[in-house]
Amino acid sequence: MTKAGAPHRVGGFLYHRAGDRWEWSDTVARMHGYQPGTVTPTTELLLAHKHPDDRAHVAHTLHTIRTSGGAFSSRHRIIDTKGVTRSVVVVGDRLLGDTAETIGSSGFYIDVTDTLETSITEAVDEVVADITASRGAIEQAKGMLMLIYRIPADRAFDVLVWHSQQTNVKLRDIADQLLARVAGKLDVPVTLRTRFDHLLLHGN
């Protein structure tokens, strides 16, 4: 059965590849019918709460989260401990470790049981697009730092994070600003560009 008038709520989650561990916020626990702190979420428990018609789709999404990571979104139904069916949207992205390796996923649940389908789709598409755009700018900025300073990817990411913390500016904005400044103010010498052309075309 579906409970009419269920309030719209938002709660977060974390997934750690090490130990195949999940963490739920208090809100997400309540969405599934549990009092906060009374259950340890597992992949098996997550799947057990999915509506039978949505379980295969969610299992595929969970496999992706647990292996390759990346930005994702899923609209499906869950059945709580009292048998109440709720429609939820789950949005997330990869969780990075200290050396910029993917160590899991993080994101949030939205209880959209009484929300219009068009509004849900538009909101989710916007969030996922923003995640993808953020990653593209950050990866480009990392590449610039790696080339200029001859440092590995994890150190380049550390530089961006440090600058973000020092200036209290979001990481994506730091990357966007760097890309804009380089494009507008940094001229590549002809000799360097010629050498790059040769490497690109001939490889030595």
PDB file of C-alpha atoms in Angstrom:
ATOM      1  CA  MET A   1       0.000   0.000   0.000  1.00  0.00           C
ATOM      2  CA  THR A   2       1.025   3.623  -0.453  1.00  0.00           C
ATOM      3  CA  LYS A   3       0.647   6.136   2.308  1.00  0.00           C
ATOM      4  CA  ALA A   4      -0.899   9.368   1.074  1.00  0.00           C
ATOM      5  CA  GLY A   5       0.388  12.658   2.389  1.00  0.00           C
ATOM      6  CA  ALA A   6       3.842  11.407   3.325  1.00  0.00           C
ATOM      7  CA  PRO A   7       6.084  14.447   3.970  1.00  0.00           C
ATOM      8  CA  HIS A   8       8.888  15.226   1.526  1.00  0.00           C
ATOM      9  CA  ARG A   9      12.217  14.638   3.208  1.00  0.00           C
ATOM     10  CA  VAL A  10      15.890  14.614   2.300  1.00  0.00           C
ATOM     11  CA  GLY A  11      18.625  12.549   3.963  1.00  0.00           C
ATOM     12  CA  GLY A  12      22.185  11.589   3.181  1.00  0.00           C
ATOM     13  CA  PHE A  13      24.132   8.364   2.803  1.00  0.00           C
ATOM     14  CA  LEU A  14      27.740   7.223   2.536  1.00  0.00           C
ATOM     15  CA  TYR A  15      29.113   4.037   1.024  1.00  0.00           C
ATOM     16  CA  HIS A  16      32.628   2.810   1.845  1.00  0.00           C
ATOM     17  CA  ARG A  17      34.159   0.200  -0.445  1.00  0.00           C
ATOM     18  CA  ALA A  18      36.448  -0.920   2.347  1.00  0.00           C
ATOM     19  CA  GLY A  19      34.338  -3.410   4.255  1.00  0.00           C
ATOM     20  CA  ASP A  20      31.361  -2.850   1.926  1.00  0.00           C
ATOM     21  CA  ARG A  21      29.934  -0.464   4.545  1.00  0.00           C
ATOM     22  CA  TRP A  22      26.926   1.863   4.284  1.00  0.00           C
ATOM     23  CA  GLU A  23      25.964   4.792   6.500  1.00  0.00           C
ATOM     24  CA  TRP A  24      22.505   6.369   6.673  1.00  0.00           C
ATOM     25  CA  SER A  25      21.489   9.711   8.091  1.00  0.00           C
ATOM     26  CA  ASP A  26      18.681   9.659  10.647  1.00  0.00           C
ATOM     27  CA  THR A  27      16.222  10.742   7.953  1.00  0.00           C
ATOM     28  CA  VAL A  28      17.129   7.900   5.589  1.00  0.00           C
ATOM     29  CA  ALA A  29      16.833   5.401   8.440  1.00  0.00           C
ATOM     30  CA  ARG A  30      13.327   6.699   9.172  1.00  0.00           C
ATOM     31  CA  MET A  31      12.400   6.499   5.478  1.00  0.00           C
ATOM     32  CA  HIS A  32      13.034   2.762   5.758  1.00  0.00           C
ATOM     33  CA  GLY A  33      11.058   2.519   8.996  1.00  0.00           C
ATOM     34  CA  TYR A  34      13.924   2.331  11.502  1.00  0.00           C
ATOM     35  CA  GLN A  35      14.687   4.466  14.493  1.00  0.00           C
ATOM     36  CA  PRO A  36      18.106   6.100  14.049  1.00  0.00           C
ATOM     37  CA  GLY A  37      20.953   4.001  15.394  1.00  0.00           C
ATOM     38  CA  THR A  38      18.978   0.762  15.597  1.00  0.00           C
ATOM     39  CA  VAL A  39      20.171  -0.832  12.351  1.00  0.00           C
ATOM     40  CA  THR A  40      23.413  -1.182  10.425  1.00  0.00           C
ATOM     41  CA  PRO A  41      22.585  -0.834   6.714  1.00  0.00           C
ATOM     42  CA  THR A  42      24.058  -3.397   4.337  1.00  0.00           C
ATOM     43  CA  THR A  43      23.717  -3.973   0.611  1.00  0.00           C
ATOM     44  CA  GLU A  44      21.430  -6.928   1.341  1.00  0.00           C
ATOM     45  CA  LEU A  45      19.225  -4.803   3.609  1.00  0.00           C
ATOM     46  CA  LEU A  46      18.976  -2.061   0.980  1.00  0.00           C
ATOM     47  CA  LEU A  47      17.834  -4.549  -1.645  1.00  0.00           C
ATOM     48  CA  ALA A  48      15.371  -6.179   0.759  1.00  0.00           C
ATOM     49  CA  HIS A  49      13.560  -2.845   1.109  1.00  0.00           C
ATOM     50  CA  LYS A  50      13.217  -2.239  -2.631  1.00  0.00           C
ATOM     51  CA  HIS A  51       9.875  -2.798  -4.317  1.00  0.00           C
ATOM     52  CA  PRO A  52       9.970  -6.179  -6.123  1.00  0.00           C
ATOM     53  CA  ASP A  53       9.338  -4.512  -9.498  1.00  0.00           C
ATOM     54  CA  ASP A  54      12.297  -2.130  -8.974  1.00  0.00           C
ATOM     55  CA  ARG A  55      14.755  -4.526  -7.359  1.00  0.00           C
ATOM     56  CA  ALA A  56      16.625  -5.601 -10.511  1.00  0.00           C
ATOM     57  CA  HIS A  57      17.137  -1.979 -11.588  1.00  0.00           C
ATOM     58  CA  VAL A  58      18.377  -0.970  -8.144  1.00  0.00           C
ATOM     59  CA  ALA A  59      20.666  -4.006  -7.912  1.00  0.00           C
ATOM     60  CA  HIS A  60      22.344  -2.885 -11.134  1.00  0.00           C
ATOM     61  CA  THR A  61      22.745   0.664  -9.768  1.00  0.00           C
ATOM     62  CA  LEU A  62      24.193  -0.655  -6.505  1.00  0.00           C
ATOM     63  CA  HIS A  63      26.682  -2.783  -8.422  1.00  0.00           C
ATOM     64  CA  THR A  64      27.835   0.314 -10.289  1.00  0.00           C
ATOM     65  CA  ILE A  65      28.162   2.288  -7.042  1.00  0.00           C
ATOM     66  CA  ARG A  66      30.165  -0.496  -5.405  1.00  0.00           C
ATOM     67  CA  THR A  67      32.567  -0.957  -8.338  1.00  0.00           C
ATOM     68  CA  SER A  68      33.089   1.976 -10.705  1.00  0.00           C
ATOM     69  CA  GLY A  69      31.440   4.789  -8.754  1.00  0.00           C
ATOM     70  CA  GLY A  70      30.571   7.985 -10.615  1.00  0.00           C
ATOM     71  CA  ALA A  71      27.562  10.276 -10.695  1.00  0.00           C
ATOM     72  CA  PHE A  72      24.227   8.476 -10.682  1.00  0.00           C
ATOM     73  CA  SER A  73      20.539   8.901 -10.012  1.00  0.00           C
ATOM     74  CA  SER A  74      17.750   6.418  -9.469  1.00  0.00           C
ATOM     75  CA  ARG A  75      13.988   6.786  -9.104  1.00  0.00           C
ATOM     76  CA  HIS A  76      12.440   3.767  -7.397  1.00  0.00           C
ATOM     77  CA  ARG A  77      10.174   2.592  -4.609  1.00  0.00           C
ATOM     78  CA  ILE A  78      11.081   1.338  -1.168  1.00  0.00           C
ATOM     79  CA  ILE A  79       8.917  -0.563   1.302  1.00  0.00           C
ATOM     80  CA  ASP A  80       9.501   0.338   4.940  1.00  0.00           C
ATOM     81  CA  THR A  81       9.288  -1.931   7.975  1.00  0.00           C
ATOM     82  CA  LYS A  82       5.521  -1.257   8.279  1.00  0.00           C
ATOM     83  CA  GLY A  83       4.805  -2.172   4.673  1.00  0.00           C
ATOM     84  CA  VAL A  84       4.403   1.443   3.538  1.00  0.00           C
ATOM     85  CA  THR A  85       5.584   2.069  -0.036  1.00  0.00           C
ATOM     86  CA  ARG A  86       7.477   5.272  -0.708  1.00  0.00           C
ATOM     87  CA  SER A  87       8.797   6.721  -3.954  1.00  0.00           C
ATOM     88  CA  VAL A  88      12.353   7.991  -3.605  1.00  0.00           C
ATOM     89  CA  VAL A  89      15.002   9.591  -5.752  1.00  0.00           C
ATOM     90  CA  VAL A  90      18.592   8.727  -4.895  1.00  0.00           C
ATOM     91  CA  VAL A  91      21.362  10.979  -6.227  1.00  0.00           C
ATOM     92  CA  GLY A  92      25.060  10.492  -5.618  1.00  0.00           C
ATOM     93  CA  ASP A  93      28.622  10.763  -6.789  1.00  0.00           C
ATOM     94  CA  ARG A  94      31.929   9.063  -6.073  1.00  0.00           C
ATOM     95  CA  LEU A  95      33.627   9.597  -2.703  1.00  0.00           C
ATOM     96  CA  LEU A  96      37.335  10.410  -2.979  1.00  0.00           C
ATOM     97  CA  GLY A  97      40.096   9.490  -0.550  1.00  0.00           C
ATOM     98  CA  ASP A  98      43.168  11.472   0.496  1.00  0.00           C
ATOM     99  CA  THR A  99      45.003  10.560  -2.694  1.00  0.00           C
ATOM    100  CA  ALA A 100      42.028  11.272  -4.958  1.00  0.00           C
ATOM    101  CA  GLU A 101      41.207   7.579  -5.464  1.00  0.00           C
ATOM    102  CA  THR A 102      37.557   6.497  -5.418  1.00  0.00           C
ATOM    103  CA  ILE A 103      36.822   4.958  -2.019  1.00  0.00           C
ATOM    104  CA  GLY A 104      33.041   4.874  -2.201  1.00  0.00           C
ATOM    105  CA  SER A 105      30.014   7.038  -2.878  1.00  0.00           C
ATOM    106  CA  SER A 106      28.064   9.773  -1.147  1.00  0.00           C
ATOM    107  CA  GLY A 107      24.733  11.379  -1.860  1.00  0.00           C
ATOM    108  CA  PHE A 108      21.180  11.781  -0.691  1.00  0.00           C
ATOM    109  CA  TYR A 109      17.671  10.333  -0.745  1.00  0.00           C
ATOM    110  CA  ILE A 110      14.615  12.454  -1.499  1.00  0.00           C
ATOM    111  CA  ASP A 111      11.200  11.159  -0.457  1.00  0.00           C
ATOM    112  CA  VAL A 112       9.068  12.223  -3.435  1.00  0.00           C
ATOM    113  CA  THR A 113       5.976  10.141  -2.772  1.00  0.00           C
ATOM    114  CA  ASP A 114       3.654  13.095  -3.432  1.00  0.00           C
ATOM    115  CA  THR A 115       5.787  15.093  -5.853  1.00  0.00           C
ATOM    116  CA  LEU A 116       4.924  15.607  -9.508  1.00  0.00           C
ATOM    117  CA  GLU A 117       6.954  13.431 -11.892  1.00  0.00           C
ATOM    118  CA  THR A 118       8.009  16.346 -14.110  1.00  0.00           C
ATOM    119  CA  SER A 119       9.406  18.300 -11.175  1.00  0.00           C
ATOM    120  CA  ILE A 120      11.364  15.263  -9.989  1.00  0.00           C
ATOM    121  CA  THR A 121      12.892  14.599 -13.402  1.00  0.00           C
ATOM    122  CA  GLU A 122      13.934  18.208 -13.916  1.00  0.00           C
ATOM    123  CA  ALA A 123      15.505  18.476 -10.455  1.00  0.00           C
ATOM    124  CA  VAL A 124      17.460  15.228 -10.749  1.00  0.00           C
ATOM    125  CA  ASP A 125      18.706  16.032 -14.255  1.00  0.00           C
ATOM    126  CA  GLU A 126      19.952  19.398 -13.012  1.00  0.00           C
ATOM    127  CA  VAL A 127      21.820  17.892 -10.054  1.00  0.00           C
ATOM    128  CA  VAL A 128      23.511  15.156 -12.116  1.00  0.00           C
ATOM    129  CA  ALA A 129      24.466  17.645 -14.835  1.00  0.00           C
ATOM    130  CA  ASP A 130      26.038  19.899 -12.211  1.00  0.00           C
ATOM    131  CA  ILE A 131      28.038  16.982 -10.772  1.00  0.00           C
ATOM    132  CA  THR A 132      29.302  16.050 -14.233  1.00  0.00           C
ATOM    133  CA  ALA A 133      30.216  19.638 -15.085  1.00  0.00           C
ATOM    134  CA  SER A 134      32.052  20.063 -11.780  1.00  0.00           C
ATOM    135  CA  ARG A 135      34.130  16.958 -12.369  1.00  0.00           C
ATOM    136  CA  GLY A 136      35.093  18.074 -15.893  1.00  0.00           C
ATOM    137  CA  ALA A 137      36.402  21.447 -14.719  1.00  0.00           C
ATOM    138  CA  ILE A 138      38.312  19.900 -11.796  1.00  0.00           C
ATOM    139  CA  GLU A 139      39.932  17.279 -14.034  1.00  0.00           C
ATOM    140  CA  GLN A 140      41.028  19.970 -16.498  1.00  0.00           C
ATOM    141  CA  ALA A 141      42.507  22.075 -13.712  1.00  0.00           C
ATOM    142  CA  LYS A 142      44.333  19.042 -12.331  1.00  0.00           C
ATOM    143  CA  GLY A 143      45.782  18.369 -15.774  1.00  0.00           C
ATOM    144  CA  MET A 144      47.152  21.906 -15.975  1.00  0.00           C
ATOM    145  CA  LEU A 145      48.833  21.616 -12.592  1.00  0.00           C
ATOM    146  CA  MET A 146      50.284  18.226 -13.497  1.00  0.00           C
ATOM    147  CA  LEU A 147      51.781  19.648 -16.700  1.00  0.00           C
ATOM    148  CA  ILE A 148      53.142  22.891 -15.254  1.00  0.00           C
ATOM    149  CA  TYR A 149      54.569  21.491 -12.016  1.00  0.00           C
ATOM    150  CA  ARG A 150      55.218  17.913 -13.212  1.00  0.00           C
ATOM    151  CA  ILE A 151      53.327  16.417 -10.297  1.00  0.00           C
ATOM    152  CA  PRO A 152      51.014  13.355 -10.154  1.00  0.00           C
ATOM    153  CA  ALA A 153      47.220  13.577 -10.206  1.00  0.00           C
ATOM    154  CA  ASP A 154      46.760  13.149  -6.456  1.00  0.00           C
ATOM    155  CA  ARG A 155      49.170  15.985  -5.661  1.00  0.00           C
ATOM    156  CA  ALA A 156      47.456  18.231  -8.199  1.00  0.00           C
ATOM    157  CA  PHE A 157      44.135  17.509  -6.508  1.00  0.00           C
ATOM    158  CA  ASP A 158      45.716  18.333  -3.126  1.00  0.00           C
ATOM    159  CA  VAL A 159      46.792  21.722  -4.470  1.00  0.00           C
ATOM    160  CA  LEU A 160      43.236  22.532  -5.573  1.00  0.00           C
ATOM    161  CA  VAL A 161      41.774  21.374  -2.248  1.00  0.00           C
ATOM    162  CA  TRP A 162      44.336  23.431  -0.292  1.00  0.00           C
ATOM    163  CA  HIS A 163      43.547  26.537  -2.361  1.00  0.00           C
ATOM    164  CA  SER A 164      39.831  25.946  -1.825  1.00  0.00           C
ATOM    165  CA  GLN A 165      40.305  25.710   1.943  1.00  0.00           C
ATOM    166  CA  GLN A 166      42.568  28.753   2.099  1.00  0.00           C
ATOM    167  CA  THR A 167      40.184  30.960   0.137  1.00  0.00           C
ATOM    168  CA  ASN A 168      36.909  29.416   1.378  1.00  0.00           C
ATOM    169  CA  VAL A 169      35.813  28.998  -2.243  1.00  0.00           C
ATOM    170  CA  LYS A 170      34.156  25.842  -3.554  1.00  0.00           C
ATOM    171  CA  LEU A 171      36.459  23.420  -5.352  1.00  0.00           C
ATOM    172  CA  ARG A 172      34.503  23.660  -8.608  1.00  0.00           C
ATOM    173  CA  ASP A 173      34.713  27.471  -8.525  1.00  0.00           C
ATOM    174  CA  ILE A 174      38.462  27.291  -7.927  1.00  0.00           C
ATOM    175  CA  ALA A 175      38.806  25.077 -10.998  1.00  0.00           C
ATOM    176  CA  ASP A 176      36.555  27.297 -13.125  1.00  0.00           C
ATOM    177  CA  GLN A 177      38.507  30.411 -12.137  1.00  0.00           C
ATOM    178  CA  LEU A 178      41.834  28.780 -12.968  1.00  0.00           C
ATOM    179  CA  LEU A 179      40.594  27.647 -16.373  1.00  0.00           C
ATOM    180  CA  ALA A 180      39.293  31.142 -17.169  1.00  0.00           C
ATOM    181  CA  ARG A 181      42.534  32.823 -16.094  1.00  0.00           C
ATOM    182  CA  VAL A 182      44.708  30.444 -18.067  1.00  0.00           C
ATOM    183  CA  ALA A 183      42.562  30.866 -21.169  1.00  0.00           C
ATOM    184  CA  GLY A 184      42.657  34.651 -20.956  1.00  0.00           C
ATOM    185  CA  LYS A 185      46.098  35.442 -19.584  1.00  0.00           C
ATOM    186  CA  LEU A 186      48.533  32.621 -20.332  1.00  0.00           C
ATOM    187  CA  ASP A 187      50.170  32.583 -23.758  1.00  0.00           C
ATOM    188  CA  VAL A 188      51.986  29.435 -24.820  1.00  0.00           C
ATOM    189  CA  PRO A 189      55.351  30.268 -26.496  1.00  0.00           C
ATOM    190  CA  VAL A 190      55.576  29.262 -30.144  1.00  0.00           C
ATOM    191  CA  THR A 191      58.598  27.032 -29.478  1.00  0.00           C
ATOM    192  CA  LEU A 192      56.705  25.111 -26.813  1.00  0.00           C
ATOM    193  CA  ARG A 193      53.639  24.738 -29.007  1.00  0.00           C
ATOM    194  CA  THR A 194      55.819  23.513 -31.889  1.00  0.00           C
ATOM    195  CA  ARG A 195      57.462  20.932 -29.638  1.00  0.00           C
ATOM    196  CA  PHE A 196      54.039  19.783 -28.434  1.00  0.00           C
ATOM    197  CA  ASP A 197      52.826  19.471 -32.024  1.00  0.00           C
ATOM    198  CA  HIS A 198      55.766  17.203 -32.759  1.00  0.00           C
ATOM    199  CA  LEU A 199      55.091  15.027 -29.722  1.00  0.00           C
ATOM    200  CA  LEU A 200      51.410  14.790 -30.612  1.00  0.00           C
ATOM    201  CA  LEU A 201      52.062  13.772 -34.204  1.00  0.00           C
ATOM    202  CA  HIS A 202      55.176  11.669 -33.858  1.00  0.00           C
ATOM    203  CA  GLY A 203      55.386  10.623 -30.212  1.00  0.00           C
ATOM    204  CA  ASN A 204      59.113  11.315 -29.748  1.00  0.00           C
TER     205      ASN A 204
END
